[in-house]
Coordinates of C-alpha atoms in Angstrom, one line a residue:
M165 CA 10.6 -1.7 24.3
E166 CA 7.3 -3.4 24.5
K167 CA 4.0 -1.5 23.7
N168 CA 1.5 -1.4 26.5
P169 CA -1.9 -3.0 25.7
D170 CA -4.4 -0.6 24.2
R171 CA -8.2 -0.6 24.2
H172 CA -8.3 -2.9 21.2
D173 CA -6.0 -5.4 23.0
W174 CA -8.1 -5.3 26.1
M175 CA -11.2 -6.1 24.0
V176 CA -9.4 -9.0 22.5
F177 CA -8.4 -10.2 25.9
A178 CA -12.1 -10.1 27.0
F179 CA -13.0 -12.0 23.9
M180 CA -10.5 -14.6 25.0
L181 CA -12.0 -15.1 28.4
I182 CA -15.3 -15.8 26.6
L183 CA -14.2 -18.0 23.6
V184 CA -11.6 -20.4 25.2
P185 CA -14.0 -21.7 27.8
L186 CA -16.7 -22.2 24.9
A187 CA -14.3 -23.7 22.7
G188 CA -13.5 -26.3 25.5
E189 CA -17.0 -27.8 25.6
P190 CA -17.0 -29.8 22.3
K191 CA -14.8 -32.5 23.7
F192 CA -14.0 -36.2 23.9
H193 CA -12.1 -38.3 26.5
P194 CA -9.0 -40.3 25.0
F195 CA -8.4 -42.2 28.3
S196 CA -10.4 -44.5 30.6
G197 CA -10.0 -45.5 34.2
D198 CA -8.3 -43.0 36.5
F199 CA -7.9 -40.5 33.8
S200 CA -11.4 -40.8 32.2
A201 CA -12.1 -37.1 33.4
F202 CA -9.3 -35.8 31.1
R203 CA -10.8 -34.1 28.0
V204 CA -9.5 -33.1 24.7
S205 CA -11.1 -30.1 23.2
F206 CA -10.5 -27.0 21.0
G207 CA -9.8 -24.8 24.1
S208 CA -6.1 -25.4 23.8
P209 CA -5.6 -24.5 20.1
V210 CA -7.9 -21.4 20.5
F211 CA -5.8 -20.4 23.5
L212 CA -2.6 -20.8 21.4
L213 CA -4.2 -18.4 18.9
F214 CA -4.7 -15.8 21.5
L215 CA -1.2 -16.3 22.8
L216 CA 0.1 -15.4 19.5
W217 CA -2.3 -12.6 19.1
L218 CA -1.9 -10.7 22.2
Q219 CA 1.9 -10.1 21.9
H220 CA 1.5 -7.0 24.5
F221 CA 0.4 -9.1 27.4
P222 CA 2.5 -11.3 29.6
R223 CA 1.9 -14.9 28.8
M224 CA 1.6 -15.9 32.4
M225 CA -1.1 -13.3 32.8
L226 CA -2.8 -14.8 30.0
G227 CA -2.4 -18.5 31.1
C228 CA -3.8 -17.6 34.6
S229 CA -6.6 -15.7 33.3
A230 CA -7.7 -18.3 30.7
G231 CA -7.1 -21.0 33.4
I232 CA -9.4 -19.3 35.9
G233 CA -12.0 -18.4 33.2
V234 CA -12.2 -22.2 32.0
M235 CA -12.5 -23.4 35.8
L236 CA -15.2 -21.0 36.7
F237 CA -17.2 -21.6 33.5
R238 CA -17.0 -25.4 33.9
A239 CA -17.8 -25.2 37.7
G240 CA -20.7 -23.0 36.9
L241 CA -22.1 -25.7 34.4
D242 CA -21.8 -28.5 37.0
A243 CA -23.2 -26.2 39.6
A244 CA -26.2 -25.6 37.4
G245 CA -26.5 -29.4 37.1
G246 CA -27.1 -29.9 40.8
L247 CA -23.4 -30.2 42.0
P248 CA -22.4 -28.1 44.9
L249 CA -20.2 -25.1 43.8
P250 CA -17.3 -25.9 46.1
D251 CA -17.2 -29.4 44.8
A252 CA -17.5 -28.3 41.3
L253 CA -14.6 -25.9 41.7
F254 CA -12.4 -28.5 43.4
I255 CA -13.0 -30.9 40.6
H256 CA -12.0 -28.3 37.8
I257 CA -8.9 -27.1 39.5
P258 CA -6.7 -29.3 37.3
N259 CA -8.1 -27.4 34.2
F260 CA -6.5 -24.2 35.8
F261 CA -3.2 -26.0 36.0
Y262 CA -3.3 -26.9 32.3
Y263 CA -3.6 -23.3 30.9
F264 CA -1.2 -22.2 33.6
A265 CA 1.4 -24.8 32.6
Y266 CA 0.9 -24.2 29.0
A267 CA 1.5 -20.6 29.2
L268 CA 4.6 -21.2 31.5
F269 CA 6.3 -23.6 29.1
F270 CA 5.2 -21.6 26.2
A271 CA 6.7 -18.5 27.6
R272 CA 10.3 -19.9 27.9
P273 CA 11.3 -19.1 24.2
S274 CA 11.7 -15.3 23.6
L275 CA 9.4 -15.5 20.8
S276 CA 8.1 -12.0 21.0
R277 CA 11.5 -10.5 20.2
Q278 CA 11.4 -11.7 16.6
T279 CA 8.7 -11.9 13.9
I280 CA 6.4 -15.0 14.1
Y281 CA 7.0 -15.6 10.5
T282 CA 10.8 -16.2 10.9
Q283 CA 10.0 -18.5 13.6
A284 CA 7.0 -20.7 12.4
L285 CA 8.8 -23.9 12.9
A286 CA 10.0 -23.0 16.5
I287 CA 6.5 -21.8 17.4
A288 CA 5.0 -25.0 16.4
G289 CA 7.6 -27.1 18.1
W290 CA 7.2 -25.1 21.3
A291 CA 3.5 -25.2 21.1
V292 CA 3.5 -29.0 20.8
F293 CA 6.1 -29.2 23.8
A294 CA 3.9 -26.9 25.9
E295 CA 0.7 -28.8 25.3
V296 CA 2.3 -32.2 26.2
L297 CA 3.6 -30.8 29.4
A298 CA 0.5 -29.0 30.3
S299 CA -1.5 -32.2 29.6
V300 CA 0.9 -34.0 32.1
A301 CA 0.6 -31.3 34.6
E302 CA -3.2 -31.6 34.6
L303 CA -3.0 -35.4 34.8
A304 CA -0.7 -35.0 37.7
A305 CA -3.0 -32.5 39.3
M306 CA -5.9 -34.8 38.9
Q307 CA -3.9 -37.6 40.5
A308 CA -2.9 -35.2 43.5
L309 CA -6.4 -34.0 44.0
A310 CA -7.7 -37.6 44.0
F311 CA -5.0 -38.4 46.6
R312 CA -3.8 -41.4 44.6
E313 CA -0.2 -42.5 45.4
H314 CA 0.7 -44.0 42.2
Y315 CA 1.0 -41.7 39.0
R316 CA 0.3 -44.4 36.3
L317 CA 1.3 -42.4 33.0
T318 CA 2.5 -44.8 30.5
I319 CA 4.4 -44.5 27.2
P320 CA 1.3 -45.1 25.0
M321 CA -0.5 -42.4 26.9
L322 CA 2.3 -39.8 26.3
L323 CA 2.4 -40.9 22.5
R324 CA -1.2 -40.4 22.5
L325 CA -0.9 -36.9 24.0
L326 CA 1.8 -36.0 21.5
G327 CA -0.2 -36.9 18.5
I328 CA -3.1 -35.1 19.8
A329 CA -1.1 -32.1 20.4
I330 CA 0.7 -32.2 17.0
L331 CA -2.7 -32.4 15.2
R332 CA -4.3 -29.5 17.4
C333 CA -1.3 -27.2 17.2
F334 CA -0.7 -27.5 13.4
F335 CA -4.3 -27.1 12.7
I336 CA -4.6 -24.0 14.5
L337 CA -1.1 -22.6 13.4
S338 CA -2.2 -23.4 9.8
F339 CA -5.2 -21.3 10.2
F340 CA -3.3 -18.3 12.0
F341 CA -0.6 -18.1 9.2
L342 CA -3.1 -18.4 6.6
F343 CA -5.1 -15.4 8.1
Q344 CA -1.7 -13.5 8.6
L345 CA -0.9 -14.2 5.0
Y346 CA -4.3 -12.9 3.9
N347 CA -3.8 -9.8 6.1
T348 CA -0.4 -9.2 4.5
E349 CA -1.8 -9.4 1.0
V350 CA -4.6 -7.0 1.7
Q351 CA -2.0 -4.6 3.2
L352 CA 0.1 -4.9 0.2
R353 CA -2.7 -4.4 -2.2
R354 CA -3.5 -1.3 -0.2
K355 CA 0.2 0.1 -0.4
T356 CA 0.3 -0.7 -4.0
K357 CA -3.0 1.3 -4.7
E358 CA -1.7 4.3 -2.7
K359 CA 1.8 4.1 -4.4
N360 CA 0.1 4.1 -7.8
R361 CA -2.0 7.2 -6.6
L362 CA 1.0 9.1 -5.5
S363 CA 2.8 8.1 -8.8
L364 CA -0.3 9.7 -10.8
L365 CA -0.2 12.8 -8.5
I366 CA 3.6 13.3 -8.9
S367 CA 3.4 12.8 -12.6
G368 CA 0.7 15.5 -12.9
L369 CA 3.1 17.9 -11.0
Y370 CA 5.6 17.6 -14.1
E371 CA 3.0 19.4 -16.2
E372 CA 2.0 21.8 -13.4
V373 CA 5.9 22.9 -13.2
F374 CA 5.7 23.3 -17.0
T375 CA 2.4 25.4 -16.8
L376 CA 3.8 27.5 -13.9
R377 CA 7.1 28.1 -15.9
C378 CA 5.0 29.4 -18.8
A379 CA 3.1 31.6 -16.4
L380 CA 6.3 33.0 -15.0
Q381 CA 7.6 33.9 -18.4
S382 CA 4.2 35.6 -19.2
A383 CA 4.3 37.5 -15.9
E384 CA 7.8 38.7 -16.6
T385 CA 6.8 40.0 -20.0
V386 CA 3.7 41.8 -18.4
T387 CA 5.8 43.4 -15.9
R388 CA 8.4 44.7 -18.4
D389 CA 5.7 45.9 -20.7
C390 CA 4.0 47.8 -18.0
Y391 CA 7.0 49.4 -16.9
A392 CA 8.0 50.4 -20.5
V393 CA 4.5 52.0 -20.7
Y394 CA 5.1 53.7 -17.4
E395 CA 8.3 55.2 -18.5
T396 CA 6.7 56.6 -21.8
L397 CA 3.7 58.0 -20.1
R398 CA 6.0 59.6 -17.2
S399 CA 8.1 61.2 -20.0
R400 CA 5.2 62.6 -21.9
A401 CA 3.1 63.7 -19.0
K402 CA 1.9 67.4 -19.2
S403 CA -1.1 67.3 -16.8
P404 CA -1.7 65.9 -13.3
E405 CA -4.2 63.4 -14.8
E406 CA -1.5 62.0 -17.1
E407 CA 1.0 61.5 -14.1
V408 CA -1.9 59.7 -12.3
T409 CA -2.3 57.5 -15.2
A410 CA 1.4 56.7 -15.4
M411 CA 1.6 56.0 -11.6
E412 CA -1.5 53.5 -12.1
V413 CA 0.4 51.8 -14.8
L414 CA 3.5 51.5 -12.5
R415 CA 1.3 50.1 -9.7
I416 CA 0.1 47.4 -12.1
A417 CA 3.6 46.7 -12.9
G418 CA 4.4 46.2 -9.3
E419 CA 1.4 43.9 -8.7
C420 CA 2.6 41.8 -11.8
H421 CA 6.1 41.6 -10.2
E422 CA 4.5 40.4 -7.0
I423 CA 2.7 37.7 -8.8
K424 CA 5.9 36.6 -10.6
K425 CA 7.6 36.3 -7.1
N426 CA 4.9 34.3 -5.7
H427 CA 5.0 31.9 -8.7
Q428 CA 8.7 31.7 -8.4
R429 CA 8.5 30.4 -4.6
I430 CA 5.7 27.9 -5.7
L431 CA 8.0 26.7 -8.7
A432 CA 10.9 26.3 -6.5
G433 CA 8.9 24.0 -4.2
L434 CA 7.5 21.9 -7.1
Q435 CA 10.8 21.7 -8.8
G436 CA 12.2 20.3 -5.4
L437 CA 9.5 17.6 -5.7
T438 CA 10.1 16.6 -9.1
S439 CA 14.0 16.8 -9.1
N440 CA 14.4 14.7 -5.9
R441 CA 14.8 11.3 -7.5
H442 CA 14.9 8.1 -5.5
V443 CA 15.0 4.4 -6.3
D444 CA 11.2 4.3 -6.2
D445 CA 11.0 6.9 -9.0
Y446 CA 12.2 4.1 -11.4
L447 CA 9.9 1.3 -12.5
P448 CA 10.1 -1.3 -15.4
P449 CA 8.1 0.0 -18.5
D450 CA 5.6 -2.9 -18.4
R451 CA 4.4 -1.7 -14.8
I452 CA 4.2 1.8 -16.0
A453 CA 2.0 0.6 -19.0
R454 CA -0.1 -1.3 -16.6
L455 CA -0.6 1.7 -14.5
L456 CA -1.4 3.9 -17.4
I457 CA -4.0 1.6 -18.8
H458 CA -5.7 1.0 -15.2
V459 CA -6.1 4.7 -14.8
Q460 CA -7.3 5.4 -18.4
Q461 CA -9.8 2.6 -18.3
K462 CA -11.4 4.1 -15.2
Y463 CA -11.4 7.4 -17.0
A464 CA -13.0 5.9 -20.1
R465 CA -15.7 4.3 -18.1
S466 CA -16.5 7.5 -16.3
L467 CA -17.2 9.0 -19.7
G468 CA -19.5 6.2 -20.7
K469 CA -17.1 5.0 -23.6
D470 CA -16.3 1.5 -24.8
I471 CA -12.6 1.7 -25.1
A472 CA -10.3 -1.5 -25.5
F473 CA -6.7 -1.1 -24.2
R474 CA -3.7 -2.9 -25.5
S475 CA -0.1 -3.0 -24.7
D476 CA 3.0 -4.4 -26.1
V477 CA 6.0 -3.9 -23.8
P478 CA 8.7 -6.3 -23.3
P479 CA 9.3 -7.3 -19.7
D480 CA 13.1 -7.2 -19.9
L481 CA 13.5 -3.5 -20.4
P482 CA 15.4 -1.8 -17.7
P483 CA 13.7 0.4 -15.1
L484 CA 12.9 3.9 -16.3
H485 CA 11.8 7.2 -14.7
V486 CA 8.2 6.7 -13.9
F487 CA 6.9 10.2 -13.6
L488 CA 8.5 11.6 -16.7
L489 CA 7.1 8.8 -18.8
L490 CA 3.7 8.7 -17.1
S491 CA 3.2 12.2 -17.3
M492 CA 3.7 12.3 -21.1
L493 CA 1.9 9.1 -21.7
N494 CA -1.1 10.2 -19.5
N495 CA -1.5 13.4 -21.5
L496 CA -1.6 11.6 -24.9
A497 CA -3.8 8.7 -23.6
A498 CA -6.3 11.2 -21.9
N499 CA -6.5 13.0 -25.2
A500 CA -7.3 9.7 -27.0
V501 CA -10.0 8.8 -24.6
E502 CA -11.7 12.2 -24.9
A503 CA -11.4 12.4 -28.6
I504 CA -12.8 8.9 -29.2
G505 CA -16.6 9.1 -30.0
Q506 CA -18.1 6.0 -28.1
K507 CA -16.1 3.0 -29.1
G508 CA -12.4 2.5 -30.2
T509 CA -9.1 1.1 -29.2
I510 CA -5.9 2.5 -27.6
S511 CA -2.6 0.7 -28.1
L512 CA 0.7 1.3 -26.5
R513 CA 3.9 -0.2 -27.8
I514 CA 7.5 0.5 -26.3
E515 CA 10.6 -0.8 -27.9
E516 CA 14.2 -0.2 -27.1
L517 CA 17.1 0.4 -29.7
R518 CA 20.0 -0.4 -27.5
A519 CA 22.5 0.1 -30.3
E520 CA 21.3 3.7 -30.7
D521 CA 20.5 4.3 -27.1
R522 CA 16.8 5.2 -28.1
L523 CA 13.5 4.4 -26.6
I524 CA 10.5 4.6 -28.9
L525 CA 6.9 5.1 -27.5
H526 CA 4.1 4.3 -30.1
L527 CA 0.6 5.3 -29.0
D528 CA -2.1 4.7 -31.4
N529 CA -5.9 4.8 -31.1
T530 CA -8.9 4.2 -33.5
G531 CA -12.4 5.8 -33.1
S532 CA -11.2 9.5 -33.7
F533 CA -9.2 11.4 -36.2
I534 CA -7.3 14.7 -36.8
P535 CA -8.1 16.5 -40.2
P536 CA -4.9 17.0 -42.2
R537 CA -5.1 20.8 -42.1
R538 CA -5.0 20.9 -38.3
L539 CA -1.9 18.7 -37.9
P540 CA 0.5 21.6 -38.1
Q541 CA -1.4 23.4 -35.3
I542 CA -1.8 20.7 -32.8
F543 CA 1.4 21.6 -30.7
R544 CA 0.6 25.4 -30.7
P545 CA 0.2 26.8 -27.1
G546 CA -3.5 27.1 -26.2
Y547 CA -4.6 25.4 -29.4
T548 CA -7.7 23.0 -28.6
T549 CA -10.6 21.3 -30.1
K550 CA -12.1 20.2 -26.8
F551 CA -14.8 21.8 -24.8
D552 CA -16.4 20.6 -21.5
S553 CA -20.2 20.2 -20.8
S554 CA -20.5 23.8 -20.1
G555 CA -19.0 24.9 -23.4
K556 CA -15.6 25.9 -21.8
A557 CA -12.6 25.3 -23.8
S558 CA -9.7 23.1 -22.6
S559 CA -6.5 24.7 -21.9
G560 CA -4.7 23.3 -24.8
V561 CA -1.4 22.9 -22.8
G562 CA -1.3 19.1 -22.9
L563 CA 0.3 18.5 -26.2
T564 CA 2.6 21.7 -25.7
Y565 CA 3.8 20.1 -22.5
V566 CA 4.5 16.7 -24.0
R567 CA 6.7 18.3 -26.8
Q568 CA 8.4 20.6 -24.4
Q569 CA 9.4 17.6 -22.1
T570 CA 10.4 15.4 -25.2
Q571 CA 12.6 18.2 -26.6
S572 CA 14.1 18.9 -23.3
L573 CA 15.2 15.2 -23.1
G574 CA 16.8 15.5 -26.5
G575 CA 14.0 13.5 -28.1
T576 CA 11.2 14.0 -30.9
I577 CA 7.6 13.6 -31.1
A578 CA 5.4 13.2 -34.1
I579 CA 1.6 12.7 -34.6
D580 CA -0.2 11.7 -37.7
S581 CA -3.8 10.8 -38.6
D582 CA -5.4 9.1 -41.7
G583 CA -8.0 11.7 -41.5
K584 CA -10.6 8.9 -41.1
N585 CA -10.6 6.7 -38.1
R586 CA -6.9 6.5 -36.7
V587 CA -4.4 8.8 -35.0
S588 CA -0.9 7.7 -34.2
C589 CA 1.9 9.2 -32.1
T590 CA 5.5 8.2 -32.0
I591 CA 7.9 9.6 -29.3
T592 CA 11.6 8.9 -29.6
L593 CA 13.8 9.4 -26.3
P594 CA 17.3 8.9 -25.5
C595 CA 17.3 5.9 -22.9
H596 CA 20.2 7.3 -20.8
K597 CA 18.0 10.4 -19.7
L598 CA 15.4 8.0 -18.4
R599 CA 17.4 5.3 -16.7
Q600 CA 18.3 5.2 -13.0
P601 CA 21.7 7.0 -12.4
A602 CA 24.5 5.0 -10.9
I603 CA 24.5 5.1 -7.0
S604 CA 27.8 5.9 -5.5
D605 CA 29.1 4.2 -2.4
T606 CA 28.3 7.3 -0.2
E607 CA 24.8 7.6 -1.5
R608 CA 24.3 3.8 -1.0
K609 CA 25.4 4.2 2.7
N610 CA 22.9 7.2 3.1
T611 CA 20.0 5.2 1.7

């Protein structure tokens, strides 16, 4: 089902009516004698460009419109030079037949049913064929309007027309396909950028799920404790005031229960997003590392810090779950960026121990350190040494989340520091927990 032309298409159509006649003015005349009025210009290749561009218009409509536009434009120029308008129009009637015949022959193949990229050679061939036949039609119209009985079109003239058609068509088609290739690359870069943004967004959801789960546990504990206090107060109440206090505690317990139920609904939705794994959820580790470094470089620049990023990731590693890895590495790298004073380095190294089914992540940084006495406390929930510009402390949940995710996957995490200018973190994870699961025949058909 073909799409009807929209406002943009009509604007391009109007632009064609202006540009094609103008492009026909820089010209030369390849023949002499009876066909000396025949011209070769850029009008034909520009018209071909619009034939390919305006896919939602009938080609015969484009041919007739362009032919009438060229005929009126050239007749107007001759009339402005002193030639009577009826004579000028009569002289340029063959120009109309040229564009009409060009669109007629170029409309023969059903090129619009397929993409132009799969038919590049076919388009070029038909364009050359259409231009030669259109030139012959124009020459024939010139002969007919001049009332000449003999149509002296020779083989050398046909060969010259063929050579001119090949040069003009391949020139404009090369320009057209180069422009389309550039446009495709721009769209691909835009899609890649949007995909990276969504990857970071989804990886952040993993941490939010962990935080929300901790909040649910706290809400459950508070609800249970409040109800226990209510039972105690109710059993010991000896006055109306004490009964009122007990009922107030029961109301607070009910409010906490409502908060817990609301959090449960939110958690169910987030878990659905993070557990619905598709093929796009898995990327080679080197691509994950590039995405991580790109994001953290922007973060470091926003903080006004001079941080060099390095990565050592073998390109032959199998695709791994991007959001799980990115959520953990993003936390560790962001902590390193924030801890570094003004200048330092952050290095990421990934290695696979296939015999042991283990993936080892090494994230080291210079420019900061952790005092030895604080190393045992860094994974404690709520522990933080970071404060924002207003003096508000960080949540202290980042490293807790990374350890919880590592342990849930059956891995280990260790952080060490020399106490002077270096911090190193090593995460060991089972590879089979991160790899893409095998797709069954039923799932393959559904996808």
